[in-house]
PDB file of C-alpha atoms in Angstrom:
ATOM      1  CA  UNK Y   1       3.763 -11.756 -16.429  1.00 90.00           C
ATOM      2  CA  UNK Y   2       6.608 -11.030 -13.881  1.00 95.00           C
ATOM      3  CA  UNK Y   3       8.110  -8.113 -11.990  1.00 96.00           C
ATOM      4  CA  UNK Y   4      11.461  -8.884 -10.619  1.00 97.00           C
ATOM      5  CA  UNK Y   5      13.084  -6.625  -8.070  1.00 97.00           C
ATOM      6  CA  UNK Y   6      16.640  -7.530  -7.481  1.00 97.00           C
ATOM      7  CA  UNK Y   7      18.893  -6.000  -4.803  1.00 96.00           C
ATOM      8  CA  UNK Y   8      17.434  -2.609  -5.089  1.00 97.00           C
ATOM      9  CA  UNK Y   9      19.151   0.147  -2.984  1.00 97.00           C
ATOM     10  CA  UNK Y  10      18.591   3.720  -3.022  1.00 96.00           C
ATOM     11  CA  UNK Y  11      20.979   6.331  -1.349  1.00 95.00           C
ATOM     12  CA  UNK Y  12      20.065  10.094  -1.340  1.00 90.00           C
ATOM     13  CA  UNK Y  13      22.961  12.933  -1.456  1.00 84.00           C
ATOM     14  CA  UNK Y  14      22.443  13.060   2.403  1.00 78.00           C
ATOM     15  CA  UNK Y  15      23.896   9.905   2.594  1.00 82.00           C
ATOM     16  CA  UNK Y  16      20.743   8.345   3.789  1.00 88.00           C
ATOM     17  CA  UNK Y  17      19.725   4.937   2.489  1.00 93.00           C
ATOM     18  CA  UNK Y  18      16.101   4.901   1.634  1.00 95.00           C
ATOM     19  CA  UNK Y  19      16.358   1.305   0.435  1.00 96.00           C
ATOM     20  CA  UNK Y  20      18.807  -1.597   1.256  1.00 95.00           C
ATOM     21  CA  UNK Y  21      19.188  -4.777  -0.978  1.00 96.00           C
ATOM     22  CA  UNK Y  22      15.505  -4.944  -1.618  1.00 97.00           C
ATOM     23  CA  UNK Y  23      14.366  -8.114  -3.545  1.00 96.00           C
ATOM     24  CA  UNK Y  24      11.039  -9.280  -4.345  1.00 95.00           C
ATOM     25  CA  UNK Y  25       9.296 -11.108  -7.358  1.00 96.00           C
ATOM     26  CA  UNK Y  26       5.606 -10.522  -8.036  1.00 96.00           C
ATOM     27  CA  UNK Y  27       3.335 -12.235 -10.582  1.00 94.00           C
ATOM     28  CA  UNK Y  28      -0.490 -11.205 -11.037  1.00 94.00           C
ATOM     29  CA  UNK Y  29      -2.429 -10.391  -7.814  1.00 93.00           C
ATOM     30  CA  UNK Y  30      -2.870  -7.727  -5.397  1.00 94.00           C
ATOM     31  CA  UNK Y  31       0.278  -7.239  -3.420  1.00 95.00           C
ATOM     32  CA  UNK Y  32       0.468  -4.993  -0.121  1.00 96.00           C
ATOM     33  CA  UNK Y  33       3.697  -3.054   0.508  1.00 96.00           C
ATOM     34  CA  UNK Y  34       3.195  -2.539   4.005  1.00 96.00           C
ATOM     35  CA  UNK Y  35       5.257  -0.318   6.392  1.00 94.00           C
ATOM     36  CA  UNK Y  36       5.295   2.672   8.330  1.00 92.00           C
ATOM     37  CA  UNK Y  37       5.844   6.336   7.184  1.00 90.00           C
ATOM     38  CA  UNK Y  38       9.577   6.574   6.113  1.00 89.00           C
ATOM     39  CA  UNK Y  39      10.104   3.061   5.785  1.00 93.00           C
ATOM     40  CA  UNK Y  40      11.085   3.401   2.016  1.00 94.00           C
ATOM     41  CA  UNK Y  41       7.659   2.467   0.254  1.00 94.00           C
ATOM     42  CA  UNK Y  42       7.433   5.506  -1.798  1.00 92.00           C
ATOM     43  CA  UNK Y  43      10.947   5.508  -2.913  1.00 95.00           C
ATOM     44  CA  UNK Y  44      10.557   1.916  -4.228  1.00 96.00           C
ATOM     45  CA  UNK Y  45       7.228   3.057  -5.862  1.00 95.00           C
ATOM     46  CA  UNK Y  46       8.828   5.888  -7.633  1.00 94.00           C
ATOM     47  CA  UNK Y  47      11.711   3.430  -8.841  1.00 95.00           C
ATOM     48  CA  UNK Y  48       9.054   1.014 -10.107  1.00 95.00           C
ATOM     49  CA  UNK Y  49       7.216   3.838 -12.009  1.00 93.00           C
ATOM     50  CA  UNK Y  50      10.479   4.933 -13.514  1.00 92.00           C
ATOM     51  CA  UNK Y  51      10.473   8.298 -11.970  1.00 92.00           C
ATOM     52  CA  UNK Y  52      13.630   7.750 -10.249  1.00 93.00           C
ATOM     53  CA  UNK Y  53      16.683   5.482 -10.567  1.00 94.00           C
ATOM     54  CA  UNK Y  54      18.363   3.271  -7.816  1.00 95.00           C
ATOM     55  CA  UNK Y  55      21.849   3.529  -6.631  1.00 95.00           C
ATOM     56  CA  UNK Y  56      22.329  -0.093  -6.842  1.00 95.00           C
ATOM     57  CA  UNK Y  57      20.281  -3.432  -8.390  1.00 96.00           C
ATOM     58  CA  UNK Y  58      18.099  -4.086 -10.947  1.00 95.00           C
ATOM     59  CA  UNK Y  59      14.421  -4.253 -12.007  1.00 96.00           C
ATOM     60  CA  UNK Y  60      12.947  -6.460 -14.592  1.00 95.00           C
ATOM     61  CA  UNK Y  61       9.604  -6.521 -16.467  1.00 95.00           C
ATOM     62  CA  UNK Y  62       9.141 -10.013 -18.223  1.00 94.00           C
ATOM     63  CA  UNK Y  63      12.838 -10.250 -18.340  1.00 93.00           C
ATOM     64  CA  UNK Y  64      13.615  -6.875 -19.824  1.00 94.00           C
ATOM     65  CA  UNK Y  65      15.897  -4.402 -17.794  1.00 94.00           C
ATOM     66  CA  UNK Y  66      13.346  -1.736 -16.869  1.00 92.00           C
ATOM     67  CA  UNK Y  67      16.268   0.624 -15.869  1.00 88.00           C
ATOM     68  CA  UNK Y  68      17.922   0.577 -19.036  1.00 91.00           C
ATOM     69  CA  UNK Y  69      14.723   0.453 -21.068  1.00 92.00           C
ATOM     70  CA  UNK Y  70      11.990   2.170 -19.347  1.00 90.00           C
ATOM     71  CA  UNK Y  71       9.826   2.291 -22.103  1.00 87.00           C
ATOM     72  CA  UNK Y  72       9.058  -1.348 -21.827  1.00 85.00           C
ATOM     73  CA  UNK Y  73       7.227  -1.008 -18.860  1.00 89.00           C
ATOM     74  CA  UNK Y  74       5.658   2.509 -19.188  1.00 87.00           C
ATOM     75  CA  UNK Y  75       3.503   1.622 -21.962  1.00 87.00           C
ATOM     76  CA  UNK Y  76       1.680  -1.085 -19.654  1.00 92.00           C
ATOM     77  CA  UNK Y  77       2.058   1.049 -16.282  1.00 93.00           C
ATOM     78  CA  UNK Y  78      -0.938   2.557 -14.463  1.00 93.00           C
ATOM     79  CA  UNK Y  79       0.311   4.860 -11.392  1.00 93.00           C
ATOM     80  CA  UNK Y  80      -1.685   6.573  -8.776  1.00 91.00           C
ATOM     81  CA  UNK Y  81       0.818   8.528  -6.683  1.00 90.00           C
ATOM     82  CA  UNK Y  82       0.189   9.575  -3.035  1.00 84.00           C
ATOM     83  CA  UNK Y  83      -0.057  13.525  -3.850  1.00 82.00           C
ATOM     84  CA  UNK Y  84      -2.212  12.897  -6.921  1.00 83.00           C
ATOM     85  CA  UNK Y  85      -4.049  16.229  -7.816  1.00 85.00           C
ATOM     86  CA  UNK Y  86      -6.854  17.201 -10.348  1.00 88.00           C
ATOM     87  CA  UNK Y  87      -7.656  20.451 -12.134  1.00 93.00           C
ATOM     88  CA  UNK Y  88     -10.586  21.604 -10.080  1.00 93.00           C
ATOM     89  CA  UNK Y  89     -12.317  23.439 -12.887  1.00 95.00           C
ATOM     90  CA  UNK Y  90     -12.278  20.401 -15.459  1.00 96.00           C
ATOM     91  CA  UNK Y  91     -15.100  17.896 -15.526  1.00 96.00           C
ATOM     92  CA  UNK Y  92     -14.107  14.102 -15.029  1.00 95.00           C
ATOM     93  CA  UNK Y  93     -14.490  13.599 -18.970  1.00 95.00           C
ATOM     94  CA  UNK Y  94     -12.450  16.605 -19.613  1.00 95.00           C
ATOM     95  CA  UNK Y  95      -9.750  15.563 -17.137  1.00 95.00           C
ATOM     96  CA  UNK Y  96      -9.490  11.995 -18.493  1.00 95.00           C
ATOM     97  CA  UNK Y  97      -9.341  13.264 -21.986  1.00 93.00           C
ATOM     98  CA  UNK Y  98      -6.540  15.602 -21.032  1.00 93.00           C
ATOM     99  CA  UNK Y  99      -4.441  12.734 -19.202  1.00 92.00           C
ATOM    100  CA  UNK Y 100      -5.000  10.354 -22.058  1.00 92.00           C
ATOM    101  CA  UNK Y 101      -3.576  12.973 -24.547  1.00 91.00           C
ATOM    102  CA  UNK Y 102      -0.507  13.214 -22.292  1.00 88.00           C
ATOM    103  CA  UNK Y 103      -0.098   9.572 -22.274  1.00 86.00           C
ATOM    104  CA  UNK Y 104      -0.312   9.475 -25.888  1.00 85.00           C
ATOM    105  CA  UNK Y 105      -3.647   7.825 -26.335  1.00 85.00           C
ATOM    106  CA  UNK Y 106      -5.827   8.807 -29.195  1.00 76.00           C
ATOM    107  CA  UNK Y 107      -8.386   7.828 -31.503  1.00 77.00           C
ATOM    108  CA  UNK Y 108     -12.293   7.025 -31.082  1.00 79.00           C
ATOM    109  CA  UNK Y 109     -11.521   4.328 -28.702  1.00 86.00           C
ATOM    110  CA  UNK Y 110     -10.353   6.636 -26.000  1.00 91.00           C
ATOM    111  CA  UNK Y 111     -13.883   8.135 -25.377  1.00 90.00           C
ATOM    112  CA  UNK Y 112     -15.361   4.757 -25.053  1.00 92.00           C
ATOM    113  CA  UNK Y 113     -12.669   3.884 -22.543  1.00 92.00           C
ATOM    114  CA  UNK Y 114     -13.507   6.801 -20.484  1.00 94.00           C
ATOM    115  CA  UNK Y 115     -17.081   6.186 -20.616  1.00 94.00           C
ATOM    116  CA  UNK Y 116     -16.425   2.604 -19.415  1.00 91.00           C
ATOM    117  CA  UNK Y 117     -14.341   3.693 -16.624  1.00 91.00           C
ATOM    118  CA  UNK Y 118     -16.602   6.161 -15.325  1.00 93.00           C
ATOM    119  CA  UNK Y 119     -19.423   3.529 -15.107  1.00 91.00           C
ATOM    120  CA  UNK Y 120     -17.112   1.040 -13.697  1.00 85.00           C
ATOM    121  CA  UNK Y 121     -15.995   3.457 -10.860  1.00 86.00           C
ATOM    122  CA  UNK Y 122     -19.670   4.670 -10.237  1.00 87.00           C
ATOM    123  CA  UNK Y 123     -18.750   8.374 -11.568  1.00 92.00           C
ATOM    124  CA  UNK Y 124     -20.706   8.392 -14.761  1.00 93.00           C
ATOM    125  CA  UNK Y 125     -23.673  10.291 -13.235  1.00 94.00           C
ATOM    126  CA  UNK Y 126     -21.240  13.067 -11.976  1.00 95.00           C
ATOM    127  CA  UNK Y 127     -19.006  13.128 -15.079  1.00 93.00           C
ATOM    128  CA  UNK Y 128     -19.969  16.640 -15.948  1.00 94.00           C
ATOM    129  CA  UNK Y 129     -19.455  18.146 -12.586  1.00 95.00           C
ATOM    130  CA  UNK Y 130     -16.309  20.033 -11.942  1.00 96.00           C
ATOM    131  CA  UNK Y 131     -13.743  18.094 -10.038  1.00 95.00           C
ATOM    132  CA  UNK Y 132     -13.375  20.550  -7.425  1.00 94.00           C
ATOM    133  CA  UNK Y 133     -16.716  19.629  -6.172  1.00 94.00           C
ATOM    134  CA  UNK Y 134     -15.738  16.060  -5.713  1.00 93.00           C
ATOM    135  CA  UNK Y 135     -15.333  14.124  -2.239  1.00 88.00           C
ATOM    136  CA  UNK Y 136     -11.968  12.787  -1.421  1.00 85.00           C
ATOM    137  CA  UNK Y 137     -13.046   9.224  -2.270  1.00 85.00           C
ATOM    138  CA  UNK Y 138     -14.460  10.440  -5.681  1.00 89.00           C
ATOM    139  CA  UNK Y 139     -11.217  12.136  -6.527  1.00 90.00           C
ATOM    140  CA  UNK Y 140      -9.394   8.972  -5.680  1.00 87.00           C
ATOM    141  CA  UNK Y 141     -11.494   7.061  -7.950  1.00 89.00           C
ATOM    142  CA  UNK Y 142     -10.816   9.608 -10.781  1.00 92.00           C
ATOM    143  CA  UNK Y 143      -6.928   9.048  -9.990  1.00 91.00           C
ATOM    144  CA  UNK Y 144      -7.766   5.203 -10.338  1.00 89.00           C
ATOM    145  CA  UNK Y 145      -9.499   5.861 -13.566  1.00 91.00           C
ATOM    146  CA  UNK Y 146      -6.635   7.836 -15.111  1.00 93.00           C
ATOM    147  CA  UNK Y 147      -4.096   5.023 -14.090  1.00 91.00           C
ATOM    148  CA  UNK Y 148      -6.536   2.545 -15.741  1.00 90.00           C
ATOM    149  CA  UNK Y 149      -6.644   4.464 -19.242  1.00 92.00           C
ATOM    150  CA  UNK Y 150      -4.139   2.271 -20.732  1.00 90.00           C
ATOM    151  CA  UNK Y 151      -5.602  -0.770 -19.376  1.00 89.00           C
ATOM    152  CA  UNK Y 152      -2.150  -1.459 -17.493  1.00 92.00           C
ATOM    153  CA  UNK Y 153      -0.730  -4.843 -16.787  1.00 94.00           C
ATOM    154  CA  UNK Y 154       0.894  -3.219 -13.707  1.00 95.00           C
ATOM    155  CA  UNK Y 155      -1.136  -1.060 -11.579  1.00 94.00           C
ATOM    156  CA  UNK Y 156       0.856   0.956  -8.588  1.00 94.00           C
ATOM    157  CA  UNK Y 157      -1.172   2.891  -6.060  1.00 92.00           C
ATOM    158  CA  UNK Y 158       0.659   4.669  -3.156  1.00 91.00           C
ATOM    159  CA  UNK Y 159      -1.194   5.373   0.013  1.00 87.00           C
ATOM    160  CA  UNK Y 160      -4.761   5.516  -1.903  1.00 85.00           C
ATOM    161  CA  UNK Y 161      -6.829   5.428   1.163  1.00 83.00           C
ATOM    162  CA  UNK Y 162      -5.285   8.259   2.964  1.00 76.00           C
ATOM    163  CA  UNK Y 163      -7.615  10.929   4.287  1.00 75.00           C
ATOM    164  CA  UNK Y 164     -10.614   8.863   3.163  1.00 78.00           C
ATOM    165  CA  UNK Y 165     -13.786   8.386   5.335  1.00 81.00           C
ATOM    166  CA  UNK Y 166     -14.340   4.671   6.645  1.00 84.00           C
ATOM    167  CA  UNK Y 167     -17.148   4.119   3.888  1.00 82.00           C
ATOM    168  CA  UNK Y 168     -14.893   5.405   0.967  1.00 81.00           C
ATOM    169  CA  UNK Y 169     -11.970   3.354   2.304  1.00 83.00           C
ATOM    170  CA  UNK Y 170     -13.976   0.124   2.260  1.00 85.00           C
ATOM    171  CA  UNK Y 171     -15.116   0.789  -1.481  1.00 82.00           C
ATOM    172  CA  UNK Y 172     -11.679   1.469  -2.271  1.00 81.00           C
ATOM    173  CA  UNK Y 173     -10.487  -1.565  -0.933  1.00 85.00           C
ATOM    174  CA  UNK Y 174     -13.211  -3.812  -2.760  1.00 84.00           C
ATOM    175  CA  UNK Y 175     -12.193  -1.736  -5.994  1.00 82.00           C
ATOM    176  CA  UNK Y 176      -8.739  -2.894  -5.849  1.00 82.00           C
ATOM    177  CA  UNK Y 177      -9.556  -6.473  -5.317  1.00 83.00           C
ATOM    178  CA  UNK Y 178     -11.792  -6.432  -8.260  1.00 83.00           C
ATOM    179  CA  UNK Y 179      -9.011  -4.966 -10.480  1.00 79.00           C
ATOM    180  CA  UNK Y 180      -6.505  -7.624  -9.880  1.00 78.00           C
ATOM    181  CA  UNK Y 181      -7.644 -10.425 -12.409  1.00 79.00           C
ATOM    182  CA  UNK Y 182      -4.565 -10.693 -14.830  1.00 85.00           C
ATOM    183  CA  UNK Y 183      -2.683  -7.791 -13.625  1.00 92.00           C
ATOM    184  CA  UNK Y 184      -0.177  -7.204 -10.930  1.00 95.00           C
ATOM    185  CA  UNK Y 185      -1.462  -4.436  -8.515  1.00 95.00           C
ATOM    186  CA  UNK Y 186       1.051  -2.957  -5.894  1.00 96.00           C
ATOM    187  CA  UNK Y 187      -0.662  -1.428  -2.853  1.00 94.00           C
ATOM    188  CA  UNK Y 188       1.812   0.636  -0.805  1.00 94.00           C
ATOM    189  CA  UNK Y 189       0.333   1.527   2.608  1.00 92.00           C
ATOM    190  CA  UNK Y 190       0.915   2.157   6.065  1.00 92.00           C
ATOM    191  CA  UNK Y 191      -2.652   1.015   7.091  1.00 91.00           C
ATOM    192  CA  UNK Y 192      -2.995  -2.668   8.100  1.00 93.00           C
ATOM    193  CA  UNK Y 193      -6.449  -2.989   7.481  1.00 90.00           C
ATOM    194  CA  UNK Y 194      -5.933  -2.048   3.811  1.00 90.00           C
ATOM    195  CA  UNK Y 195      -3.598  -4.896   3.257  1.00 92.00           C
ATOM    196  CA  UNK Y 196      -5.643  -7.279   5.272  1.00 91.00           C
ATOM    197  CA  UNK Y 197      -8.606  -6.558   3.222  1.00 89.00           C
ATOM    198  CA  UNK Y 198      -7.189  -6.253  -0.318  1.00 89.00           C
ATOM    199  CA  UNK Y 199      -3.926  -8.158  -0.596  1.00 93.00           C
ATOM    200  CA  UNK Y 200      -3.143 -11.664  -1.612  1.00 92.00           C
ATOM    201  CA  UNK Y 201       0.351 -11.406  -0.185  1.00 95.00           C
ATOM    202  CA  UNK Y 202       2.055  -8.964   2.022  1.00 96.00           C
ATOM    203  CA  UNK Y 203       5.684  -7.461   1.793  1.00 97.00           C
ATOM    204  CA  UNK Y 204       6.539  -5.863   5.302  1.00 96.00           C
ATOM    205  CA  UNK Y 205       9.174  -3.152   5.025  1.00 96.00           C
ATOM    206  CA  UNK Y 206      11.057  -1.175   7.594  1.00 94.00           C
ATOM    207  CA  UNK Y 207      13.984   1.079   7.379  1.00 93.00           C
ATOM    208  CA  UNK Y 208      14.458   0.446   3.603  1.00 94.00           C
ATOM    209  CA  UNK Y 209      14.546  -3.401   4.031  1.00 95.00           C
ATOM    210  CA  UNK Y 210      12.366  -6.110   3.291  1.00 96.00           C
ATOM    211  CA  UNK Y 211      11.331  -8.033   6.610  1.00 95.00           C
ATOM    212  CA  UNK Y 212       8.978 -10.769   5.220  1.00 95.00           C
ATOM    213  CA  UNK Y 213       7.021 -11.380   2.059  1.00 96.00           C
ATOM    214  CA  UNK Y 214       4.111 -13.929   2.537  1.00 95.00           C
ATOM    215  CA  UNK Y 215       0.362 -14.643   2.579  1.00 95.00           C
ATOM    216  CA  UNK Y 216      -1.354 -12.996   5.392  1.00 94.00           C
ATOM    217  CA  UNK Y 217      -2.074 -16.636   6.759  1.00 94.00           C
ATOM    218  CA  UNK Y 218       1.817 -17.208   7.270  1.00 95.00           C
ATOM    219  CA  UNK Y 219       2.124 -13.921   8.848  1.00 94.00           C
ATOM    220  CA  UNK Y 220      -0.281 -14.814  11.474  1.00 95.00           C
ATOM    221  CA  UNK Y 221       1.421 -18.114  12.118  1.00 94.00           C
ATOM    222  CA  UNK Y 222       4.488 -16.143  13.303  1.00 91.00           C
ATOM    223  CA  UNK Y 223       2.609 -14.713  16.256  1.00 94.00           C
ATOM    224  CA  UNK Y 224       0.310 -17.803  17.092  1.00 95.00           C
ATOM    225  CA  UNK Y 225       0.472 -18.340  20.864  1.00 94.00           C
ATOM    226  CA  UNK Y 226       1.825 -14.955  21.427  1.00 94.00           C
ATOM    227  CA  UNK Y 227      -1.081 -12.676  21.488  1.00 95.00           C
ATOM    228  CA  UNK Y 228      -2.756 -12.137  24.866  1.00 93.00           C
ATOM    229  CA  UNK Y 229      -5.894 -10.051  25.925  1.00 92.00           C
ATOM    230  CA  UNK Y 230      -5.432  -8.683  29.394  1.00 88.00           C
ATOM    231  CA  UNK Y 231      -8.404  -6.912  31.462  1.00 89.00           C
ATOM    232  CA  UNK Y 232      -7.106  -4.643  34.097  1.00 86.00           C
ATOM    233  CA  UNK Y 233      -8.611  -1.877  36.364  1.00 87.00           C
ATOM    234  CA  UNK Y 234      -8.148   1.590  34.995  1.00 83.00           C
ATOM    235  CA  UNK Y 235      -5.809   2.638  37.654  1.00 80.00           C
ATOM    236  CA  UNK Y 236      -3.172   0.026  36.394  1.00 79.00           C
ATOM    237  CA  UNK Y 237      -3.566   0.982  32.699  1.00 76.00           C
ATOM    238  CA  UNK Y 238      -0.590   3.341  32.550  1.00 78.00           C
ATOM    239  CA  UNK Y 239       1.771   0.723  33.978  1.00 76.00           C
ATOM    240  CA  UNK Y 240       0.563  -1.935  31.848  1.00 71.00           C
ATOM    241  CA  UNK Y 241       1.102   0.224  28.868  1.00 71.00           C
ATOM    242  CA  UNK Y 242       4.904  -0.122  29.647  1.00 74.00           C
ATOM    243  CA  UNK Y 243       4.822  -3.837  28.048  1.00 73.00           C
ATOM    244  CA  UNK Y 244       7.335  -3.955  25.150  1.00 73.00           C
ATOM    245  CA  UNK Y 245       4.546  -4.648  22.512  1.00 88.00           C
ATOM    246  CA  UNK Y 246       1.152  -3.333  23.324  1.00 88.00           C
ATOM    247  CA  UNK Y 247      -1.128  -3.422  20.186  1.00 87.00           C
ATOM    248  CA  UNK Y 248      -4.140  -1.686  21.597  1.00 87.00           C
ATOM    249  CA  UNK Y 249      -6.067  -0.561  24.618  1.00 86.00           C
ATOM    250  CA  UNK Y 250      -9.865  -0.238  24.652  1.00 89.00           C
ATOM    251  CA  UNK Y 251     -11.897   1.051  27.602  1.00 88.00           C
ATOM    252  CA  UNK Y 252     -14.850  -1.135  28.620  1.00 89.00           C
ATOM    253  CA  UNK Y 253     -17.237  -1.429  31.416  1.00 85.00           C
ATOM    254  CA  UNK Y 254     -15.377  -4.320  33.234  1.00 85.00           C
ATOM    255  CA  UNK Y 255     -12.082  -2.262  32.785  1.00 86.00           C
ATOM    256  CA  UNK Y 256      -9.228  -1.636  30.211  1.00 89.00           C
ATOM    257  CA  UNK Y 257      -8.781  -4.403  27.555  1.00 90.00           C
ATOM    258  CA  UNK Y 258      -5.042  -4.363  26.445  1.00 90.00           C
ATOM    259  CA  UNK Y 259      -3.876  -6.683  23.597  1.00 92.00           C
ATOM    260  CA  UNK Y 260      -0.278  -7.679  23.936  1.00 92.00           C
ATOM    261  CA  UNK Y 261       2.132  -9.623  21.959  1.00 93.00           C
ATOM    262  CA  UNK Y 262       4.562 -11.455  24.232  1.00 90.00           C
ATOM    263  CA  UNK Y 263       6.202 -14.595  24.503  1.00 90.00           C
ATOM    264  CA  UNK Y 264       4.420 -15.375  27.898  1.00 91.00           C
ATOM    265  CA  UNK Y 265       1.324 -14.023  29.512  1.00 90.00           C
ATOM    266  CA  UNK Y 266       1.865 -10.269  30.540  1.00 87.00           C
ATOM    267  CA  UNK Y 267      -0.317 -10.844  33.818  1.00 85.00           C
ATOM    268  CA  UNK Y 268      -1.961 -13.772  35.700  1.00 86.00           C
ATOM    269  CA  UNK Y 269      -5.327 -12.928  34.041  1.00 87.00           C
ATOM    270  CA  UNK Y 270      -4.218 -12.471  30.572  1.00 90.00           C
ATOM    271  CA  UNK Y 271      -5.588 -15.041  28.203  1.00 94.00           C
ATOM    272  CA  UNK Y 272      -4.428 -16.203  24.840  1.00 95.00           C
ATOM    273  CA  UNK Y 273      -6.239 -14.930  21.623  1.00 95.00           C
ATOM    274  CA  UNK Y 274      -6.175 -15.571  17.948  1.00 95.00           C
ATOM    275  CA  UNK Y 275      -3.786 -13.149  16.322  1.00 95.00           C
ATOM    276  CA  UNK Y 276      -4.512 -10.225  13.727  1.00 94.00           C
ATOM    277  CA  UNK Y 277      -2.425  -9.219  10.992  1.00 95.00           C
ATOM    278  CA  UNK Y 278      -1.889  -6.040  12.948  1.00 94.00           C
ATOM    279  CA  UNK Y 279      -0.263  -8.166  15.644  1.00 94.00           C
ATOM    280  CA  UNK Y 280       2.125  -9.963  13.295  1.00 95.00           C
ATOM    281  CA  UNK Y 281       2.769  -6.406  11.503  1.00 95.00           C
ATOM    282  CA  UNK Y 282       3.883  -4.967  14.991  1.00 93.00           C
ATOM    283  CA  UNK Y 283       5.726  -7.986  16.005  1.00 93.00           C
ATOM    284  CA  UNK Y 284       8.050  -7.792  12.790  1.00 92.00           C
ATOM    285  CA  UNK Y 285       8.646  -4.128  13.079  1.00 92.00           C
ATOM    286  CA  UNK Y 286       9.542  -4.605  16.849  1.00 88.00           C
ATOM    287  CA  UNK Y 287      11.955  -7.320  16.074  1.00 83.00           C
ATOM    288  CA  UNK Y 288      13.310  -5.308  13.279  1.00 77.00           C
ATOM    289  CA  UNK Y 289      13.796  -2.129  15.340  1.00 60.00           C
ATOM    290  CA  UNK Y 290      15.575  -4.348  18.073  1.00 54.00           C
ATOM    291  CA  UNK Y 291      17.987  -5.665  15.481  1.00 45.00           C
ATOM    292  CA  UNK Y 292      18.692  -2.228  14.157  1.00 46.00           C
ATOM    293  CA  UNK Y 293      19.421  -0.680  17.761  1.00 41.00           C
ATOM    294  CA  UNK Y 294      21.520  -3.759  18.926  1.00 39.00           C
ATOM    295  CA  UNK Y 295      25.169  -2.709  18.997  1.00 40.00           C
ATOM    296  CA  UNK Y 296      27.452  -4.591  16.358  1.00 38.00           C
ATOM    297  CA  UNK Y 297      30.065  -7.113  17.216  1.00 35.00           C
TER     298      UNK Y 297
END
């Protein structure tokens, strides 16, 4: 099983390039497409879901050109868009039966599949309640249920934890990890902790370009020895925040703890600390932004 993205670019009518020469090859596992808002994540997701076509490039599913033969992927695709909505007056069962009909799924096995998904997603006890009474996390789980109706080999979820409370976010991350198995799961997100918790590999995207595709450990190695913890008095915090790459500032009883990514210590009292994925992510984005702002030859 393989999804191959080869030199994909997308230009909109306003001449803005949402994607530029994006290439990636995926096999079964959970992959995070990590980047800030506006980086091109949703554009790529819509291309992979056969909703829109690229300006240039090719996407293949098990060697078959998806752009020329979109039905080659649609039958094995599950998709949870960022703006997923439900019919508030329908129950979970009614809604999933409706979505199954739209997908062309029929027969006695559909009812059994719906029951299995509601059980697996911990929604069976509320299956007869109207969806309008569901919490945000419950609605996201219904979104996953509709995406899994056809037992897809490729599951794509776009910003699935946006707006969820911390408990629901943790539950959703665990769910994505459990769903991997022998399928390809693509998690598009701007939340580093989602990628850190659920993904086996991370693709960092910025300004429509792929910056790095690697396992989290490899991303961490890129900033090994470059992350510093610096404790300073509150009066010095504003000036300290002018450092080129400040990852976080936290006020404690002994002063303000500032976490900085830099080649050398930002101050005489700064100490080296173990990097986190967010440090590596911000470092990659900063270098990419510097390259884009730099004047050409």
